[in-house]
Every structure is written in structure tokens, then in C-alpha cells.
Short mmCIF file of C-alpha atoms in Angstrom, two decimals:
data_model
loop_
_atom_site.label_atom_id
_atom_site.label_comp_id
_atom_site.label_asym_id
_atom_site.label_seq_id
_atom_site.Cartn_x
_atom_site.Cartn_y
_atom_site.Cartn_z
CA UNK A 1 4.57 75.14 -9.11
CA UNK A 2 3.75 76.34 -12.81
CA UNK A 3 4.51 79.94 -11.49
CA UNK A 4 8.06 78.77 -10.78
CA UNK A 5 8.73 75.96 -14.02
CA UNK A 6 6.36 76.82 -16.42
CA UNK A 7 3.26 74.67 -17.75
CA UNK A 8 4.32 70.88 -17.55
CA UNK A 9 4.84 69.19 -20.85
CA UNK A 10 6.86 71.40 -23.14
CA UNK A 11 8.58 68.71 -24.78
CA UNK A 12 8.00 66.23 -28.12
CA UNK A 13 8.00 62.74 -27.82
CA UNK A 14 7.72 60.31 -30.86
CA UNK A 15 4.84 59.97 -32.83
CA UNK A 16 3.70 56.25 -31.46
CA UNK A 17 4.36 57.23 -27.61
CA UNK A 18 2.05 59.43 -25.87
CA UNK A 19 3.30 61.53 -23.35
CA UNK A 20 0.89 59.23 -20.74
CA UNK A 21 3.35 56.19 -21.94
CA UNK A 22 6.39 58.24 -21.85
CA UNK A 23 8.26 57.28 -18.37
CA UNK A 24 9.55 60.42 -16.32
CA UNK A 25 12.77 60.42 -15.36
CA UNK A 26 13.80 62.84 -12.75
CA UNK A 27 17.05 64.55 -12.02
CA UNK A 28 17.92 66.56 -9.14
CA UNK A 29 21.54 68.23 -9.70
CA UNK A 30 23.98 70.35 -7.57
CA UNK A 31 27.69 70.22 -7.84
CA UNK A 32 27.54 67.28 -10.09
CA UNK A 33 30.03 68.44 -12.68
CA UNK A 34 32.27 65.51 -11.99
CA UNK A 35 30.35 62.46 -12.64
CA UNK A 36 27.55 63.98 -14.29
CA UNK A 37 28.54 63.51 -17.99
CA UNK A 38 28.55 59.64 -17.43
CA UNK A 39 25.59 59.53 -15.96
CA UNK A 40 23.33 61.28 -18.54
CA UNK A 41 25.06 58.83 -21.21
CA UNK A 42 24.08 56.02 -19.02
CA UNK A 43 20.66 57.34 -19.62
CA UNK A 44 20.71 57.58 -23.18
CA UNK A 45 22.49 54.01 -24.13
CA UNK A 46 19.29 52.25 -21.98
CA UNK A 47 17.69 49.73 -24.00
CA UNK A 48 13.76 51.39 -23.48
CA UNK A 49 13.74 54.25 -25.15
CA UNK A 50 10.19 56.03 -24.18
CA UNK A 51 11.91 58.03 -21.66
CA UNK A 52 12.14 61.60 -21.06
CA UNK A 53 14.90 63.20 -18.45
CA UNK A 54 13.60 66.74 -16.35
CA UNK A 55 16.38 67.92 -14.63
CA UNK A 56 16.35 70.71 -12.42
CA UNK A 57 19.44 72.51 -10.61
CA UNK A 58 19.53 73.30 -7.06
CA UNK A 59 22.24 76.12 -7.41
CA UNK A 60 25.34 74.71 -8.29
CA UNK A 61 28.78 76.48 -8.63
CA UNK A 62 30.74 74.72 -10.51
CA UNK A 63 29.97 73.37 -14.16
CA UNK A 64 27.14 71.45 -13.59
CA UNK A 65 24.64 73.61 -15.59
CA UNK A 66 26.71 74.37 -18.53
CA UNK A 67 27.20 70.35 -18.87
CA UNK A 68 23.21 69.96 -18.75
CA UNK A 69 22.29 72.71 -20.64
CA UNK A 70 24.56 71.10 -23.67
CA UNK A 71 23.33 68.10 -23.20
CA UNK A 72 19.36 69.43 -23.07
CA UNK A 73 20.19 71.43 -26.52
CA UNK A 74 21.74 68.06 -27.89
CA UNK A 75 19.08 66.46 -27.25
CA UNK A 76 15.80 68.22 -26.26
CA UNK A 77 13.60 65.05 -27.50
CA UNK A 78 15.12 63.84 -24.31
CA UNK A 79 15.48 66.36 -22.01
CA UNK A 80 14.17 69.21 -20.25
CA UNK A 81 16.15 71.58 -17.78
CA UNK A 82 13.54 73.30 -15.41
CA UNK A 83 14.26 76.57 -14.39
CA UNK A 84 16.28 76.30 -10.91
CA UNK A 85 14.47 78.72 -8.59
CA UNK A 86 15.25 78.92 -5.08
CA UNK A 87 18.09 76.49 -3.71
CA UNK A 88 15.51 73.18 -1.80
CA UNK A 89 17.99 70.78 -1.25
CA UNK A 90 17.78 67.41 -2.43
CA UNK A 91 14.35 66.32 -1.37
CA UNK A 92 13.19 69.66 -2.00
CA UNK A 93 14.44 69.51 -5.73
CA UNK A 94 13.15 66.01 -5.93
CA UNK A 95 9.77 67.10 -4.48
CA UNK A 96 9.36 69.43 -7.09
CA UNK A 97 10.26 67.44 -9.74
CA UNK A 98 7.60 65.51 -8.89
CA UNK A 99 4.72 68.12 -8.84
CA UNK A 100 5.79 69.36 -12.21
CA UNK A 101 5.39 65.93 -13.56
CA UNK A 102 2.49 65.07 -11.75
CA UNK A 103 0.06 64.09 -14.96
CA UNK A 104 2.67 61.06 -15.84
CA UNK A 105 2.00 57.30 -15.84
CA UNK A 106 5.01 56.29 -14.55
CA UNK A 107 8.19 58.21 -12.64
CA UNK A 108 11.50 57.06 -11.96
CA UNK A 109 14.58 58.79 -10.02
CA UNK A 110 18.17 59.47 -11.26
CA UNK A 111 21.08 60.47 -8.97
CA UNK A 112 24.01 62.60 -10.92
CA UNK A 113 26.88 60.09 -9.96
CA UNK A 114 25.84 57.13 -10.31
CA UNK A 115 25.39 55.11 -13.53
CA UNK A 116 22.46 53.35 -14.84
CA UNK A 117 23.37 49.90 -16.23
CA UNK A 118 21.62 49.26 -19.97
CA UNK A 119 18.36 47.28 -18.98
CA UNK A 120 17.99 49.25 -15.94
CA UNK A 121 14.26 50.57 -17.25
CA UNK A 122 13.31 47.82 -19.07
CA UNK A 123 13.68 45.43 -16.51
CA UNK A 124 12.25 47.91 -13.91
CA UNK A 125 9.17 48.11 -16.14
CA UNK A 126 8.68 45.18 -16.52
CA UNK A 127 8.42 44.39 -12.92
CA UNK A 128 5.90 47.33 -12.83
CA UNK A 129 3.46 45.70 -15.62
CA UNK A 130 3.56 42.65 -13.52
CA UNK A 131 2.16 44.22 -10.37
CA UNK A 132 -0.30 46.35 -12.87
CA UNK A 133 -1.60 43.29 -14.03
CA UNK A 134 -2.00 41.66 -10.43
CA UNK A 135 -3.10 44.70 -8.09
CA UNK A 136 -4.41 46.59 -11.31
CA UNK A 137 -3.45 50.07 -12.43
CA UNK A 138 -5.41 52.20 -10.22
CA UNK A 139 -3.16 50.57 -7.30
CA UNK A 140 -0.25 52.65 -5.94
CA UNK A 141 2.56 50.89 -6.95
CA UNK A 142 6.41 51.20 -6.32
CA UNK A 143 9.10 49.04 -7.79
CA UNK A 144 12.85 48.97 -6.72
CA UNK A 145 15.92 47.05 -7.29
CA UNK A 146 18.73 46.10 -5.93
CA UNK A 147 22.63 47.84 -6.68
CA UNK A 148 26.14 47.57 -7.08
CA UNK A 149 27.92 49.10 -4.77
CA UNK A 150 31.41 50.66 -6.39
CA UNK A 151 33.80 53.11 -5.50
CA UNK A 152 34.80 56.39 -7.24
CA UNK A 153 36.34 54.75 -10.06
CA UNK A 154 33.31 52.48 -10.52
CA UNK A 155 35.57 49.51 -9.45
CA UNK A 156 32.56 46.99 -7.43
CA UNK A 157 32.99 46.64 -4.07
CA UNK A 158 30.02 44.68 -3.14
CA UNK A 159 27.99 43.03 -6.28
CA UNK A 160 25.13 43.86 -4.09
CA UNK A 161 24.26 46.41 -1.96
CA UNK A 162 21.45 44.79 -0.25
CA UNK A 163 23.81 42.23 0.65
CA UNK A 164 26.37 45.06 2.06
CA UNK A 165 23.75 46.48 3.92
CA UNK A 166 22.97 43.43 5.18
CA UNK A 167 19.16 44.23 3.82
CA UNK A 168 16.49 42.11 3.38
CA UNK A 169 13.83 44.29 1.39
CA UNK A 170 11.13 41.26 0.67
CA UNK A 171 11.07 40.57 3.81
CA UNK A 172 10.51 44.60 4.94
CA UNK A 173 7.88 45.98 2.77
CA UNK A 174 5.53 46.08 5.68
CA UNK A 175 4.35 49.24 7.21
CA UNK A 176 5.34 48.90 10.62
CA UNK A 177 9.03 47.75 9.48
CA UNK A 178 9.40 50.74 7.23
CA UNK A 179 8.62 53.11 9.67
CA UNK A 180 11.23 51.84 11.84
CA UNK A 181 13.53 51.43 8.88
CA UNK A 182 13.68 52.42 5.13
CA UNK A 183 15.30 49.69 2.90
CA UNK A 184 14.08 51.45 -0.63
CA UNK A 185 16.57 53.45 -2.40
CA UNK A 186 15.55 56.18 -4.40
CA UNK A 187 17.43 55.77 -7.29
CA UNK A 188 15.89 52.83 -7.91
CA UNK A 189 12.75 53.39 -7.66
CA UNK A 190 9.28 53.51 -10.51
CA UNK A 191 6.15 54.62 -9.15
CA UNK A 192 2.61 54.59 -10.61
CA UNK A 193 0.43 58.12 -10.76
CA UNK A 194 -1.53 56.99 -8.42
CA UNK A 195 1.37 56.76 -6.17
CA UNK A 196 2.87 59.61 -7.32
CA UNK A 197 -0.05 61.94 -6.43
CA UNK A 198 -0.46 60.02 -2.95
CA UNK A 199 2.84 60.77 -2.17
CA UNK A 200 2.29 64.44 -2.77
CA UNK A 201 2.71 67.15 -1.58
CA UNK A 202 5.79 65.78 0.69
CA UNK A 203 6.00 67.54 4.06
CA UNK A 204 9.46 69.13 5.51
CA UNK A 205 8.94 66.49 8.19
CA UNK A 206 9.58 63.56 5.62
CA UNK A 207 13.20 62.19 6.03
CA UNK A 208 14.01 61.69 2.27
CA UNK A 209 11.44 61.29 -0.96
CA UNK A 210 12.15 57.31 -0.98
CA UNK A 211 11.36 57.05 2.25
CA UNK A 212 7.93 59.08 2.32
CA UNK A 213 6.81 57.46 -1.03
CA UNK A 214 7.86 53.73 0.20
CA UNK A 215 5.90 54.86 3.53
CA UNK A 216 2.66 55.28 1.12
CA UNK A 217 3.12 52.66 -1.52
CA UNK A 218 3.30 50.26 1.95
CA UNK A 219 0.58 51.91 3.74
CA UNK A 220 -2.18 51.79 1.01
CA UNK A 221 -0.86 49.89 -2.59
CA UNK A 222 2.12 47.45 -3.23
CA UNK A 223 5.89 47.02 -3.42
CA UNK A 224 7.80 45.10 -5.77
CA UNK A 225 10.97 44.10 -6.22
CA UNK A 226 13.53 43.42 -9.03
CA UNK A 227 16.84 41.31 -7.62
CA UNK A 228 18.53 42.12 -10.02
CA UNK A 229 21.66 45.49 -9.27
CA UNK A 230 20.65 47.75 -12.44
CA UNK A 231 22.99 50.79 -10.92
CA UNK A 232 26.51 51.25 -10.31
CA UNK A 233 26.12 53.06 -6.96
CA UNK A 234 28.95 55.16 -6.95
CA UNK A 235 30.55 56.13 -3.25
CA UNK A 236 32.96 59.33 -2.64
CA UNK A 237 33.26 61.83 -1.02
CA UNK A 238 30.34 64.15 -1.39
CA UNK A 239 27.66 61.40 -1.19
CA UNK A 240 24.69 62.69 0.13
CA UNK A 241 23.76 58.97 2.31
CA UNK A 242 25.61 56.45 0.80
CA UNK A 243 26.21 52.76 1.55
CA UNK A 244 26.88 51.61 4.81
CA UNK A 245 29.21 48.60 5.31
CA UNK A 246 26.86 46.90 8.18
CA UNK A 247 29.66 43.78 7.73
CA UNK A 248 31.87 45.89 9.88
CA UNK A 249 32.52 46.66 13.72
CA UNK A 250 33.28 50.66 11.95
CA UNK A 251 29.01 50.50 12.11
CA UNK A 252 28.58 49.28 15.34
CA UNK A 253 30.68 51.75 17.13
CA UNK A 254 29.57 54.25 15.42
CA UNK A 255 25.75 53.59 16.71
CA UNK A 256 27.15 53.08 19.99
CA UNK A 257 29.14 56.65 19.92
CA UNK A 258 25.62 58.12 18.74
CA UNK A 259 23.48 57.05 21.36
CA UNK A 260 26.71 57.79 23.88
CA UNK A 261 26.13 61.82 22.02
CA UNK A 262 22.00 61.78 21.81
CA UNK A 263 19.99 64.00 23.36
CA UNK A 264 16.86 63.35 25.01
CA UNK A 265 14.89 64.58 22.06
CA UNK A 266 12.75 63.42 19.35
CA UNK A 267 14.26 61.41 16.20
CA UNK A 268 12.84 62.49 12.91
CA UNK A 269 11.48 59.10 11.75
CA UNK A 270 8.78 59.95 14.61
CA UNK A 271 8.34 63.50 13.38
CA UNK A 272 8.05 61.89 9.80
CA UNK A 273 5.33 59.05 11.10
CA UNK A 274 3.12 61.84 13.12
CA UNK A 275 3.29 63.77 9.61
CA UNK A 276 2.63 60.76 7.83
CA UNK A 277 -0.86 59.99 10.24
CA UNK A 278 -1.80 63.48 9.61
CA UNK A 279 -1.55 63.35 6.55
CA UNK A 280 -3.29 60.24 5.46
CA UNK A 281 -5.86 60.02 8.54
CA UNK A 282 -8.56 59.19 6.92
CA UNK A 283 -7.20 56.79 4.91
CA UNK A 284 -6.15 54.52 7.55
CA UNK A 285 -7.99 51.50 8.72
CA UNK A 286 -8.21 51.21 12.19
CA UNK A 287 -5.62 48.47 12.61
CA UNK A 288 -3.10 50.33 11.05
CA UNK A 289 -3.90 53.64 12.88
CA UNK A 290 -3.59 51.80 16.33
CA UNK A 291 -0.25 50.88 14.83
CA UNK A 292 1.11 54.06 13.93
CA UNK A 293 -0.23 55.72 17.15
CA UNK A 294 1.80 52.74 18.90
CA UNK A 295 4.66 54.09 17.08
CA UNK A 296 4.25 57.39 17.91
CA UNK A 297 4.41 56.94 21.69
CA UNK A 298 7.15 55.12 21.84
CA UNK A 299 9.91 58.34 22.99
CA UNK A 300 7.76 58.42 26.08
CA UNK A 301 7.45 55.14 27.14
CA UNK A 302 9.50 53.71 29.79
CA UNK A 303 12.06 51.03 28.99
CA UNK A 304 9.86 47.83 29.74
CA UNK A 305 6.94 49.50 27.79
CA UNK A 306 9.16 50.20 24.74
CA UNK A 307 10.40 46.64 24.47
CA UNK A 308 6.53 45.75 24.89
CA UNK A 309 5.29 47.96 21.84
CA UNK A 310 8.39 46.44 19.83
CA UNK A 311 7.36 43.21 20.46
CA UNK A 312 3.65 43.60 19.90
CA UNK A 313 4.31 45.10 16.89
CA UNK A 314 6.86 43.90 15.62
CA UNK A 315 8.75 47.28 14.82
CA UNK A 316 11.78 45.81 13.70
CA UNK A 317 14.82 46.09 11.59
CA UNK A 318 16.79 44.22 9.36
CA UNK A 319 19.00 41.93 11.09
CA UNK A 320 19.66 40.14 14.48
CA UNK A 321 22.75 42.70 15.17
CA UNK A 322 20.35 45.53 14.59
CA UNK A 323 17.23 44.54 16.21
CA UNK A 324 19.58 43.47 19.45
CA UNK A 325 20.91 46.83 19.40
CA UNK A 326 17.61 48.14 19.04
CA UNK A 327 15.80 45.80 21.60
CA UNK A 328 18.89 46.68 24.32
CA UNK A 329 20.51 50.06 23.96
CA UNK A 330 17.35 51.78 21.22
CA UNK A 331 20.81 52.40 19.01
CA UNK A 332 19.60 53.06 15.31
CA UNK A 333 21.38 51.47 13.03
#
């Protein structure tokens, strides 16, 4: 990684805030010339300052760069554009955000078209200090809030996205929920180092960086939450997940149509979970292994055995609509 972005680091901060103190923010960008400007001042109007933005560009085509490179020679206290390499894709760019910043305290993740409200990182910190000084700071720790959900023109459709989602995320920080489901969203998220070197180095099998890091935070340190929405998450055209309205029949027929389409074939969150046991083997108590190797045989079981292993395990999702989909028809919501 220091091959490709240079020696980690090369940036001042001020003279009472070490660079252990300073949080990381991290920025992956492609094609973001749009919403982009808004978003960076977002970042720069937040209310805790110790901050510092690394961006790094997967390639775009359009304007995107020359927008971030005037903004990281307006303000290069605050920002530093990485060199852009080879084109990784989102969690690829995210991934290696995340090794070159691999020596900081604390790391948080920025999307380039959404917008941050102005207590978004102090309140997200805050949370974080709590759980430091309850599971101590040697503990993996992830915190994550909730979001407004609004539409191109930032006009709120939902106050709450967890609510839109019909998601329930205190009540699905367990492991063997979150491999079934992931109800963390990335741009929301603050991680410890200790998490942040857990999580790392992220596989090609993993589905998306939130969901590999909330798979370790769950597996071996703690989750928190803050209820409070501290984004505008903005939804257009060119979203690369998005919200999904799970108030409307649109969802349900569209899981019906994909199981209707599915081959018999393997769905990545198993491919991600067999990773995820290789990975962290020996970490696992034996409880939790039996668990996961549970999970993992689930494609070849037979109907009755499937509903079993649910069951026993409780693998299940958020929601009676989607666990009844789940429980009848294996339709993933």
C-alpha cells in the first residue's frame, strides 16, 4: 500500500491534537462532480474540528478531481487526495483507504452525495467514548447512527431511515442476525484501531466494507448506536445501494420476481461468512463456530432442515414480513 499512496501521514494537524487524536475521515470518490461540493462543506462547517478528510479517486471522468484537488489546496490542514491508482470500485477504494490510515485512533466514512448534518462527529464521538469507557479501548468498537432519508434535492422523505427500512438495529447487532442481514450503514459508521486492523485486510468475498467490519465489531468487540439521523442520505439516480422503501408492496414483488429469476447457486452473504470463518478461525469460540458452520450449510439443506437451522439459530431478519418471506419462500429481502 505505501508503494501505491506514499508513506501515511503527510499532513499537519494543530499543535494541541496529535495525529493519534485526529479522527480519519475517509472518502471514496468517482463521478461525484454533482453533489460533491456540498458534501465536503458539510465536512468543514461540523462542530468537532480534529478531523482530517483522505480522499482517494477511483477514476472518474467528469470533474470530480479538479473539484477535490481545489478543495485539498484550499485547505490541506484538512485534506489529503491520495494518488488514485488502479480503478477498485467502491469497497476496493474504501479498503484502501483504510490500510493507508491504518495507525489512526479512530475512522469514520464519508459518501460524496450525501451531506453530513453539523454535530454529526461530535455526537458520533461521543457515543464512541461511552463504549471506550465501558468495554475499554483495546475493545473493537463500531458506532453508527441512524439517517434522513431525502431525495435529490435534499427535500426528507422519511425523517428516518431505519424507520423506512423498517430496521431495527438494537435489536440486530448479534452475530448470527448480521450474517443473515446487515442493518449498519457505512456512512455512518466510527470504528476504533483495534477494529480497524481486525477488519483488515477485507477479502473480495466481503459484500460491502460496512458489512465486513459490522461482521467483526459483532463477532469479537461491541456495537453502539446513536438514534439520532446525523446525514441527509441523498437518493438519485446513480446511488450505489440506496434506501429501500420496505413500507411498500414495490419490495415485496420485487423479492418475489428474484427468487422467480434465481439460480440454484450460492448467494454471496455465504461466500462472505465462509471468508469470514477463514479468516478469523482461531478467534472463534466454539459456540460461535458451530454457528457459523450452521450457517454455512444451509444452501444444501433440504427445506425442513433449513427451517430447522433458522429456528435453532435464530438466523433472522428484521421484520415479520421479512422473516415470513424468509421462513416460506428463502426470498431475501
Amino acid at each position: 500500500m505505501e508503494d501505491e499512496l506514499g508513506p501515511p501521514y503527510e499532513y499537519t494537524v494543530g499543535c494541541c491534537v496529535s495525529q493519534q487524536q485526529t479522527i480519519a475521515i475517509l472518502l471514496a470518490a468517482y463521478n461525484g462532480e454533482k453533489y460533491l461540493e456540498e458534501q465536503l462543506q458539510s465536512l468543514l462547517d461540523q462542530s468537532y474540528t480534529h478531523f482530517h478528510l483522505f480522499i482517494r479517486d477511483d477514476g472518474s471522468t467528469d470533474g470530480t478531481l479538479s473539484i477535490l484537488d481545489r478543495f485539498a489546496k484550499r485547505y490541506p490542514e484538512k485534506m489529503t487526495l491520495l494518488p488514485s491508482g488502479e480503478s477498485l470500485g467502491a469497497k476496493g477504494n474504501f479498503s484502501a483507504l483504510m490500510a493507508y490510515v491504518s495507525a489512526h485512533r479512530y475512522v469514520m466514512f464519508c459518501d460524496q452525495d450525501d451531506v453530513w448534518m453539523g454535530n454529526k462527529i461530535a455526537l458520533t464521538f461521543a457515543k464512541m467514548k461511552e463504549l471506550e469507557d465501558e468495554h475499554g479501548k483495546m475493545t473493537p468498537l463500531l458506532v453508527h447512527t441512524d439517517l434522513k432519508v431525502a431525495d435529490a434535492e435534499l427535500q426528507v422523505i422519511d425523517p428516518s431511515f431505519w424507520h423506512y427500512s423498517r430496521l431495527s438495529p438494537g435489536r440486530s447487532h448479534y452475530f448470527n442476525r448480521l450474517v443473515v442481514q446487515n442493518v449498519v450503514t457505512g456512512c455512518t459508521m466510527m470504528l476504533n484501531n483495534p477494529l480497524l486492523k481486525l477488519s483488515l485486510p477485507m477479502p473480495s468475498e466481503a459484500i460491502m466494507h460496512d458489512w465486513w467490519i459490522a461482521l467483526s465489531a459483532s463477532a469479537f468487540g461491541k456495537i453502539g448506536i446513536v438514534k439520532t439521523p446525523t446525514i441527509y442520505y441523498r437518493q438519485h439516480s446513480k446511488n450505489t445501494l440506496g434506501a429501500q422503501n420496505f413500507h411498500s408492496l414495490r419490495t415485496i414483488r420485487k423479492g418475489i420476481s428474484q427468487l422467480l429469476r434465481e439460480k440454484i447457486e450460492v448467494p454471496q452473504k455465504y461466500l462472505q461468512a465462509e471468508r469470514f470463518l477463514e479468516h478469523h478461525r482461531n478467534r472463534f469460540d466454539g459456540q460461535q463456530r458451530d454457528m457459523l458452520e450452521a450457517f454455512l450449510l444451509q444452501p444444501k439443506n433440504r427445506w425442513a432442515r433449513k427451517r430447522y437451522t433458522m429456528l435453532k439459530y435464530r438466523f433472522f431478519k428484521n421484520g415479520f414480513l421479512r422473516n415470513l418471506a424468509q421462513f416460506l419462500f428463502g426470498i431475501n429481502f
